[in-house]
Amino acid sequence: PEAITVQELANRMAERGADLVKALFKMGSPVTLTQTIDQDTAELLVTEFGHRIKRVSESDIDIDTSEDVDAPETLRPRPPVVTIMGHVDHGKTSLLDAIRGASVQSGEAGGITQHIGAYQVALPDKSKITFLDTPGHEAFSDMRARGANVTDIVILVVAADDGLRPQTIEAINHTKAAGVPMIVAINKIDKPEAKPQKVREELLQHEIIVEDMGGDVQDVEVSATKKTNLDKLLEAIQLQSEILELKANPDRAAEGTVIEAKLDKGRGPLATVLVERGTLRVGDVFVAGASSGKVRALIDDHGRQVKEAGPSVPVEVLGLSAVPSAGDPFTVVENEGRAREVAAYRQGVLDRKRTTSAPVSLENMFANHA
Ligand code: GDP
Ligand code: MG
């Protein structure tokens, strides 16, 4: 099999060479742009970047970058994925609970048990919103640092009796850095000492200009405990979502991101995955970070077994070989052999015995510069 330089591979993939070098480095294979990598490594890197590859012959691979972009006619509207951020005690958890409680069907009333770190609410017009409740600020920036940008809209919660606090400002900075639109929920307006106007003025100092002040950032006065204006907040999310025209192709192999994972004593490694495109189904073979497996069962946010999960749907996946990390990409692949290969590669322990080109190592990287 022929070897290919990192630069040539980058050209064929239409990716930046530096990004490939970075990815290889992270996986324990430091190389320079002009060094060659073997075909297996190249293939795995291509998969890692989400491109599809076709092995046209034993000795050549063809990278079809066009396949990675879903054709416009395959795209369908998908629900927005919303993360709530704000200073501690400003009411993030209360607001998430209130929204979930308000949307719970009467049959489930009294039994609002959340099973996974994300849930969906259905609006009167049947459209849906996905809320993530795991990412604190750190999780949000950690996941972003790992290349996962799952949030479409940030709800910035600011307590009207407390105003902007350090973590509020941190949240503003994270949101700006991520380029994610923001909606401000001015919470605790039931309190006599609430000063919502003061919050709007403080936001100005951070270049967050709400609509009332002539800007384009939506703000909604809410009370999580009194359940005031929750419908207005959901409407604001829906409006922002329409502006974003969020779409995904549901008819393809699923790709998503691990939003949380743990080891369950009885059920083994579990991961909550947010599907970003495609539809995940029971029986699908996948790679999640350096873990791989076959979907044994899918559990939705109500703790029910489901057969499939489409774009923007959070679902718990059973059948992993190990516990992945939050932010890890979750990719359905064609077969178990391939899954193991990609997983092993991601661990940086790919067995290179089938290759003919020189193995990539720290030594030959430095030798190259000697
Ligand atoms: P978090 O740290 O941002 O998740 O904040 P919590 O949801 O835990 O809320 C912190 C405290 O503020 C709790 O005692 C809540 O009961 C209270 N709280 C949250 N929302 C409201 C509200 O709308 N009005 C009032 N009066 N108290 C609230
Ligand atoms: Mg909380």
Short mmCIF file of C-alpha atoms and ligand atoms in Angstrom, two decimals:
data_model
loop_
_atom_site.label_atom_id
_atom_site.label_comp_id
_atom_site.label_asym_id
_atom_site.label_seq_id
_atom_site.Cartn_x
_atom_site.Cartn_y
_atom_site.Cartn_z
CA PRO A 1 0.00 0.00 0.00
CA GLU A 2 1.23 3.46 -0.81
CA ALA A 3 2.01 6.07 1.77
CA ILE A 4 0.80 9.64 1.59
CA THR A 5 2.16 12.84 3.07
CA VAL A 6 0.09 14.66 5.62
CA GLN A 7 -0.06 17.68 3.34
CA GLU A 8 -1.28 15.65 0.37
CA LEU A 9 -3.92 13.99 2.51
CA ALA A 10 -5.00 17.38 3.82
CA ASN A 11 -5.31 18.64 0.25
CA ARG A 12 -7.43 15.69 -0.74
CA MET A 13 -9.60 16.11 2.32
CA ALA A 14 -9.85 19.87 1.86
CA GLU A 15 -8.74 20.27 5.47
CA ARG A 16 -5.91 22.38 6.84
CA GLY A 17 -2.66 20.46 7.13
CA ALA A 18 -2.07 21.95 10.57
CA ASP A 19 -5.37 20.48 11.76
CA LEU A 20 -4.31 17.03 10.64
CA VAL A 21 -0.94 17.37 12.34
CA LYS A 22 -2.73 18.47 15.49
CA ALA A 23 -5.12 15.52 15.33
CA LEU A 24 -2.27 13.08 14.78
CA PHE A 25 -0.35 14.57 17.66
CA LYS A 26 -3.35 14.23 19.98
CA MET A 27 -3.56 10.60 19.04
CA GLY A 28 0.04 10.02 19.94
CA SER A 29 1.51 10.20 16.43
CA PRO A 30 3.58 13.34 16.09
CA VAL A 31 4.37 14.01 12.43
CA THR A 32 5.17 16.97 10.26
CA LEU A 33 3.32 18.04 7.15
CA THR A 34 5.89 16.59 4.77
CA GLN A 35 6.14 13.21 6.46
CA THR A 36 4.28 10.25 5.10
CA ILE A 37 1.71 8.26 6.96
CA ASP A 38 0.61 4.79 6.00
CA GLN A 39 -2.69 4.06 4.40
CA ASP A 40 -4.40 2.71 7.49
CA THR A 41 -3.46 5.80 9.43
CA ALA A 42 -4.67 7.96 6.56
CA GLU A 43 -7.99 6.13 6.42
CA LEU A 44 -8.53 6.43 10.12
CA LEU A 45 -7.66 10.10 10.08
CA VAL A 46 -10.15 10.63 7.31
CA THR A 47 -12.83 8.90 9.37
CA GLU A 48 -11.79 10.94 12.37
CA PHE A 49 -12.45 14.11 10.42
CA GLY A 50 -15.87 12.85 9.47
CA HIS A 51 -15.14 12.30 5.79
CA ARG A 52 -16.24 9.21 4.02
CA ILE A 53 -13.62 7.20 2.23
CA LYS A 54 -13.76 4.71 -0.53
CA ARG A 55 -11.02 2.20 -0.90
CA VAL A 56 -10.94 1.99 -4.68
CA SER A 57 -8.24 -0.64 -4.69
CA GLU A 58 -5.94 -2.32 -2.22
CA SER A 59 -3.32 0.27 -2.88
CA ASP A 60 -5.24 3.48 -3.25
CA ILE A 61 -7.87 5.32 -1.35
CA ASP A 62 -10.20 7.90 -2.62
CA ILE A 63 -11.48 10.48 -0.26
CA ASP A 64 -14.87 11.72 -1.17
CA THR A 65 -15.29 14.94 0.74
CA SER A 66 -18.50 15.74 -1.07
CA GLU A 67 -20.23 12.85 0.67
CA ASP A 68 -19.59 14.41 4.03
CA VAL A 69 -21.79 17.38 3.28
CA ASP A 70 -25.43 16.45 3.19
CA ALA A 71 -27.14 17.58 0.02
CA PRO A 72 -29.60 20.44 0.62
CA GLU A 73 -32.58 18.32 -0.43
CA THR A 74 -31.79 15.77 2.30
CA LEU A 75 -32.00 18.36 5.08
CA ARG A 76 -35.00 18.50 7.40
CA PRO A 77 -35.71 20.98 10.20
CA ARG A 78 -34.35 19.83 13.56
CA PRO A 79 -35.01 21.04 17.10
CA PRO A 80 -32.62 23.59 18.64
CA VAL A 81 -30.20 22.39 21.31
CA VAL A 82 -30.21 24.77 24.25
CA THR A 83 -27.77 25.14 27.15
CA ILE A 84 -28.58 27.19 30.25
CA MET A 85 -25.70 29.11 31.78
CA GLY A 86 -25.35 31.71 34.50
CA HIS A 87 -24.01 32.47 37.95
CA VAL A 88 -24.46 29.94 40.74
CA ASP A 89 -27.82 30.27 42.54
CA HIS A 90 -29.30 32.45 39.81
CA GLY A 91 -31.77 29.66 39.07
CA LYS A 92 -30.42 27.46 36.26
CA THR A 93 -31.59 24.21 37.81
CA SER A 94 -34.91 25.71 38.90
CA LEU A 95 -35.53 27.00 35.40
CA LEU A 96 -34.68 23.66 33.78
CA ASP A 97 -36.97 21.89 36.25
CA ALA A 98 -39.77 24.41 35.73
CA ILE A 99 -39.60 24.07 31.96
CA ARG A 100 -39.57 20.30 32.16
CA GLY A 101 -42.36 20.28 34.74
CA ALA A 102 -44.50 22.59 32.64
CA SER A 103 -44.14 20.31 29.68
CA VAL A 104 -44.75 17.02 31.47
CA GLN A 105 -47.88 15.23 30.33
CA SER A 106 -50.63 14.93 32.94
CA GLY A 107 -50.13 11.17 33.13
CA GLU A 108 -46.59 11.69 34.26
CA ALA A 109 -47.31 14.46 36.74
CA GLY A 110 -45.73 13.87 40.09
CA GLY A 111 -43.21 11.55 38.57
CA ILE A 112 -40.81 13.89 36.88
CA THR A 113 -37.75 11.75 36.92
CA GLN A 114 -35.06 12.69 34.53
CA HIS A 115 -33.04 9.80 33.30
CA ILE A 116 -30.35 11.46 31.26
CA GLY A 117 -28.59 14.82 31.29
CA ALA A 118 -30.76 16.25 28.58
CA TYR A 119 -34.42 16.36 27.73
CA GLN A 120 -36.79 17.47 25.04
CA VAL A 121 -39.93 19.52 25.47
CA ALA A 122 -42.75 19.65 22.96
CA LEU A 123 -44.41 22.98 22.22
CA PRO A 124 -48.12 23.36 21.47
CA ASP A 125 -47.37 23.36 17.73
CA LYS A 126 -45.57 20.00 18.22
CA SER A 127 -42.14 21.45 17.53
CA LYS A 128 -39.48 20.47 20.05
CA ILE A 129 -36.63 22.00 22.00
CA THR A 130 -33.72 20.00 23.38
CA PHE A 131 -32.27 21.16 26.70
CA LEU A 132 -28.86 20.05 27.92
CA ASP A 133 -28.40 20.27 31.64
CA THR A 134 -25.00 18.73 32.08
CA PRO A 135 -22.67 21.37 30.75
CA GLY A 136 -21.72 23.83 33.41
CA HIS A 137 -19.36 26.49 32.11
CA GLU A 138 -16.43 24.17 32.36
CA ALA A 139 -18.15 21.35 30.54
CA PHE A 140 -19.22 23.82 27.87
CA SER A 141 -15.70 25.13 27.30
CA ASP A 142 -14.12 21.67 27.71
CA MET A 143 -16.39 20.28 25.08
CA ARG A 144 -15.66 23.21 22.81
CA ALA A 145 -11.95 22.77 23.32
CA ARG A 146 -12.39 19.21 22.13
CA GLY A 147 -14.10 20.42 19.02
CA ALA A 148 -17.64 19.65 20.11
CA ASN A 149 -20.02 22.51 19.65
CA VAL A 150 -23.39 20.97 20.30
CA THR A 151 -25.23 24.02 21.58
CA ASP A 152 -27.30 26.10 19.17
CA ILE A 153 -28.62 28.63 21.67
CA VAL A 154 -27.47 29.69 25.14
CA ILE A 155 -29.96 30.86 27.75
CA LEU A 156 -28.13 33.23 30.06
CA VAL A 157 -29.86 33.24 33.42
CA VAL A 158 -29.39 36.40 35.48
CA ALA A 159 -31.12 36.81 38.84
CA ALA A 160 -32.89 40.17 38.82
CA ASP A 161 -32.08 40.70 42.49
CA ASP A 162 -28.37 40.08 42.04
CA GLY A 163 -27.37 41.32 38.59
CA LEU A 164 -24.30 40.30 36.64
CA ARG A 165 -21.82 38.28 38.67
CA PRO A 166 -18.44 36.73 37.78
CA GLN A 167 -19.87 33.50 36.38
CA THR A 168 -22.42 35.50 34.38
CA ILE A 169 -19.57 37.33 32.69
CA GLU A 170 -17.69 34.07 32.18
CA ALA A 171 -20.79 32.62 30.53
CA ILE A 172 -21.08 35.69 28.27
CA ASN A 173 -17.45 35.25 27.22
CA HIS A 174 -17.84 31.53 26.53
CA THR A 175 -20.95 32.16 24.51
CA LYS A 176 -19.32 34.91 22.47
CA ALA A 177 -16.25 32.76 21.86
CA ALA A 178 -18.45 29.93 20.66
CA GLY A 179 -20.39 32.28 18.38
CA VAL A 180 -23.65 30.95 19.78
CA PRO A 181 -26.69 33.26 19.95
CA MET A 182 -27.91 34.12 23.41
CA ILE A 183 -31.28 34.73 25.02
CA VAL A 184 -31.28 36.41 28.42
CA ALA A 185 -33.65 35.02 31.04
CA ILE A 186 -33.97 37.63 33.77
CA ASN A 187 -35.00 35.37 36.63
CA LYS A 188 -36.51 35.86 40.08
CA ILE A 189 -38.76 38.71 38.98
CA ASP A 190 -41.19 37.61 41.71
CA LYS A 191 -38.81 39.03 44.29
CA PRO A 192 -39.65 42.52 45.57
CA GLU A 193 -36.02 43.56 45.23
CA ALA A 194 -35.86 42.48 41.57
CA LYS A 195 -34.36 45.11 39.28
CA PRO A 196 -34.66 43.77 35.73
CA GLN A 197 -33.82 47.12 34.14
CA LYS A 198 -30.56 47.26 36.03
CA VAL A 199 -29.68 43.84 34.57
CA ARG A 200 -30.26 45.16 31.04
CA GLU A 201 -28.00 48.13 31.75
CA GLU A 202 -25.27 45.93 33.17
CA LEU A 203 -25.49 43.73 30.09
CA LEU A 204 -24.77 46.79 27.93
CA GLN A 205 -21.35 47.04 29.51
CA HIS A 206 -20.61 43.63 28.02
CA GLU A 207 -21.98 44.55 24.61
CA ILE A 208 -25.11 42.48 25.13
CA ILE A 209 -27.81 44.80 23.85
CA VAL A 210 -31.29 43.47 24.51
CA GLU A 211 -34.23 44.31 22.27
CA ASP A 212 -35.68 46.79 24.76
CA MET A 213 -32.47 48.76 24.51
CA GLY A 214 -32.46 48.70 20.70
CA GLY A 215 -30.37 45.58 20.27
CA ASP A 216 -31.17 42.16 18.89
CA VAL A 217 -30.68 39.95 21.92
CA GLN A 218 -34.03 38.66 23.20
CA ASP A 219 -34.67 39.00 26.91
CA VAL A 220 -37.50 37.52 28.91
CA GLU A 221 -38.41 38.27 32.52
CA VAL A 222 -39.17 34.99 34.25
CA SER A 223 -39.70 33.44 37.62
CA ALA A 224 -38.67 29.81 37.78
CA THR A 225 -40.34 29.24 41.13
CA LYS A 226 -43.63 30.99 40.21
CA LYS A 227 -43.45 29.59 36.65
CA THR A 228 -43.97 33.06 35.22
CA ASN A 229 -43.37 33.65 31.49
CA LEU A 230 -41.94 30.21 30.79
CA ASP A 231 -44.08 30.14 27.64
CA LYS A 232 -42.51 33.46 26.56
CA LEU A 233 -39.06 32.01 27.07
CA LEU A 234 -39.92 28.96 24.96
CA GLU A 235 -41.34 31.26 22.27
CA ALA A 236 -38.13 33.27 22.28
CA ILE A 237 -36.16 30.04 21.78
CA GLN A 238 -38.44 29.02 18.96
CA LEU A 239 -38.04 32.40 17.27
CA GLN A 240 -34.26 32.28 17.58
CA SER A 241 -34.34 28.75 16.25
CA GLU A 242 -36.33 29.82 13.18
CA ILE A 243 -33.76 32.52 12.48
CA LEU A 244 -31.01 29.90 12.64
CA GLU A 245 -32.84 27.58 10.20
CA LEU A 246 -31.47 24.50 11.93
CA LYS A 247 -31.49 21.48 9.67
CA ALA A 248 -29.99 18.03 9.44
CA ASN A 249 -30.21 14.96 7.26
CA PRO A 250 -32.01 12.25 9.25
CA ASP A 251 -31.46 9.56 6.58
CA ARG A 252 -27.85 8.61 7.02
CA ALA A 253 -25.54 6.87 9.48
CA ALA A 254 -25.75 8.71 12.77
CA GLU A 255 -23.13 11.12 14.04
CA GLY A 256 -23.27 12.89 17.34
CA THR A 257 -21.47 13.84 20.51
CA VAL A 258 -21.20 12.20 23.89
CA ILE A 259 -22.63 14.64 26.41
CA GLU A 260 -22.11 12.49 29.48
CA ALA A 261 -20.95 9.00 30.28
CA LYS A 262 -20.62 6.75 33.29
CA LEU A 263 -20.07 3.19 34.39
CA ASP A 264 -23.28 1.63 35.66
CA LYS A 265 -22.83 -1.36 37.96
CA GLY A 266 -25.57 -3.37 36.36
CA ARG A 267 -25.61 -2.15 32.78
CA GLY A 268 -21.95 -1.41 32.15
CA PRO A 269 -20.66 1.71 30.35
CA LEU A 270 -23.43 4.14 29.47
CA ALA A 271 -23.24 7.26 27.37
CA THR A 272 -25.78 9.95 26.70
CA VAL A 273 -25.38 10.92 23.10
CA LEU A 274 -26.82 13.88 21.30
CA VAL A 275 -27.46 12.86 17.72
CA GLU A 276 -26.45 15.65 15.36
CA ARG A 277 -27.28 14.10 12.03
CA GLY A 278 -28.55 10.80 10.77
CA THR A 279 -30.64 8.39 12.79
CA LEU A 280 -29.17 6.15 15.46
CA ARG A 281 -30.74 2.71 15.71
CA VAL A 282 -30.54 -0.35 17.89
CA GLY A 283 -27.98 -2.67 16.29
CA ASP A 284 -25.83 0.12 14.84
CA VAL A 285 -22.08 -0.35 15.20
CA PHE A 286 -20.35 2.75 16.50
CA VAL A 287 -17.24 4.41 17.84
CA ALA A 288 -17.50 6.78 20.81
CA GLY A 289 -14.14 8.35 21.51
CA ALA A 290 -11.79 5.45 22.01
CA SER A 291 -14.66 3.14 22.87
CA SER A 292 -16.61 1.11 20.37
CA GLY A 293 -19.59 -1.18 20.37
CA LYS A 294 -22.94 -2.11 19.00
CA VAL A 295 -26.10 -0.37 20.21
CA ARG A 296 -27.82 -2.85 22.52
CA ALA A 297 -30.56 -0.50 23.63
CA LEU A 298 -31.50 3.16 23.41
CA ILE A 299 -33.19 4.89 26.34
CA ASP A 300 -34.93 8.24 25.91
CA ASP A 301 -35.20 11.12 28.39
CA HIS A 302 -38.27 9.51 29.98
CA GLY A 303 -36.45 6.27 30.66
CA ARG A 304 -38.26 4.45 27.88
CA GLN A 305 -36.62 2.11 25.43
CA VAL A 306 -36.74 3.47 21.91
CA LYS A 307 -35.71 1.94 18.60
CA GLU A 308 -34.15 5.04 17.10
CA ALA A 309 -33.08 8.62 17.71
CA GLY A 310 -32.85 11.31 15.04
CA PRO A 311 -31.18 14.74 14.86
CA SER A 312 -31.14 16.78 18.11
CA VAL A 313 -32.48 13.84 20.10
CA PRO A 314 -30.58 12.99 23.29
CA VAL A 315 -30.49 9.30 24.03
CA GLU A 316 -28.73 6.94 26.37
CA VAL A 317 -26.75 4.26 24.58
CA LEU A 318 -26.10 0.79 25.97
CA GLY A 319 -23.51 -1.48 24.44
CA LEU A 320 -20.22 0.39 24.81
CA SER A 321 -16.91 -1.36 25.43
CA ALA A 322 -15.63 1.39 27.73
CA VAL A 323 -16.70 4.72 29.17
CA PRO A 324 -16.06 7.59 26.72
CA SER A 325 -15.62 11.25 27.71
CA ALA A 326 -18.03 14.13 27.37
CA GLY A 327 -17.32 15.83 24.07
CA ASP A 328 -16.18 12.66 22.33
CA PRO A 329 -17.48 12.23 18.81
CA PHE A 330 -19.95 9.39 18.35
CA THR A 331 -19.89 7.89 14.88
CA VAL A 332 -21.77 4.98 13.39
CA VAL A 333 -19.47 2.91 11.18
CA GLU A 334 -20.07 0.09 8.73
CA ASN A 335 -18.86 -2.86 10.78
CA GLU A 336 -17.31 -3.97 14.03
CA GLY A 337 -13.85 -4.41 12.59
CA ARG A 338 -13.84 -0.83 11.45
CA ALA A 339 -15.22 0.32 14.81
CA ARG A 340 -12.42 -1.39 16.68
CA GLU A 341 -9.87 0.06 14.26
CA VAL A 342 -11.07 3.61 14.68
CA ALA A 343 -11.35 3.18 18.45
CA ALA A 344 -7.83 1.77 18.65
CA TYR A 345 -6.55 4.58 16.50
CA ARG A 346 -8.16 7.15 18.69
CA GLN A 347 -6.34 5.58 21.59
CA GLY A 348 -3.11 5.98 19.73
CA VAL A 349 -2.44 2.24 19.91
CA LEU A 350 -3.10 1.29 16.32
CA ASP A 351 -1.31 -1.88 15.38
CA ARG A 352 0.79 -0.89 12.42
CA LYS A 353 2.03 -4.33 11.47
CA ARG A 354 0.08 -4.39 8.22
CA THR A 355 1.79 -1.27 6.97
CA THR A 356 4.93 -1.00 4.90
CA SER A 357 5.81 2.63 5.46
CA ALA A 358 7.95 3.64 8.39
CA PRO A 359 5.97 3.88 11.59
CA VAL A 360 5.49 7.39 12.75
CA SER A 361 7.30 8.03 15.99
CA LEU A 362 8.80 10.79 18.00
CA GLU A 363 12.26 9.61 16.91
CA ASN A 364 11.69 9.98 13.19
CA MET A 365 9.95 13.27 13.73
CA PHE A 366 13.10 14.67 15.25
CA ALA A 367 15.27 12.82 12.78
CA ASN A 368 13.47 14.74 10.09
CA HIS A 369 14.57 17.99 11.61
CA ALA A 370 18.13 16.95 12.26
P1 GDP B 1 -28.49 27.37 40.10
O1 GDP B 1 -27.31 27.31 41.03
O2 GDP B 1 -28.28 28.45 39.07
O3 GDP B 1 -28.85 26.05 39.50
O4 GDP B 1 -29.73 27.90 40.97
P2 GDP B 1 -30.91 27.06 41.60
O5 GDP B 1 -31.92 26.70 40.59
O6 GDP B 1 -30.36 25.99 42.45
O7 GDP B 1 -31.59 28.19 42.50
C1 GDP B 1 -30.90 28.80 43.59
C2 GDP B 1 -31.89 29.33 44.59
O8 GDP B 1 -32.69 30.35 44.01
C3 GDP B 1 -32.87 28.27 45.09
O9 GDP B 1 -33.09 28.45 46.45
C4 GDP B 1 -34.12 28.53 44.29
O10 GDP B 1 -35.29 28.15 44.98
C5 GDP B 1 -34.07 30.05 44.14
N1 GDP B 1 -34.77 30.49 42.93
C6 GDP B 1 -34.59 30.05 41.66
N2 GDP B 1 -35.41 30.66 40.81
C7 GDP B 1 -36.14 31.53 41.55
C8 GDP B 1 -37.18 32.46 41.24
O11 GDP B 1 -37.63 32.62 40.10
N3 GDP B 1 -37.67 33.19 42.27
C9 GDP B 1 -37.24 33.04 43.55
N4 GDP B 1 -37.79 33.81 44.47
N5 GDP B 1 -36.27 32.18 43.87
C10 GDP B 1 -35.73 31.42 42.89
MG MG B 2 -27.90 24.20 39.65
#
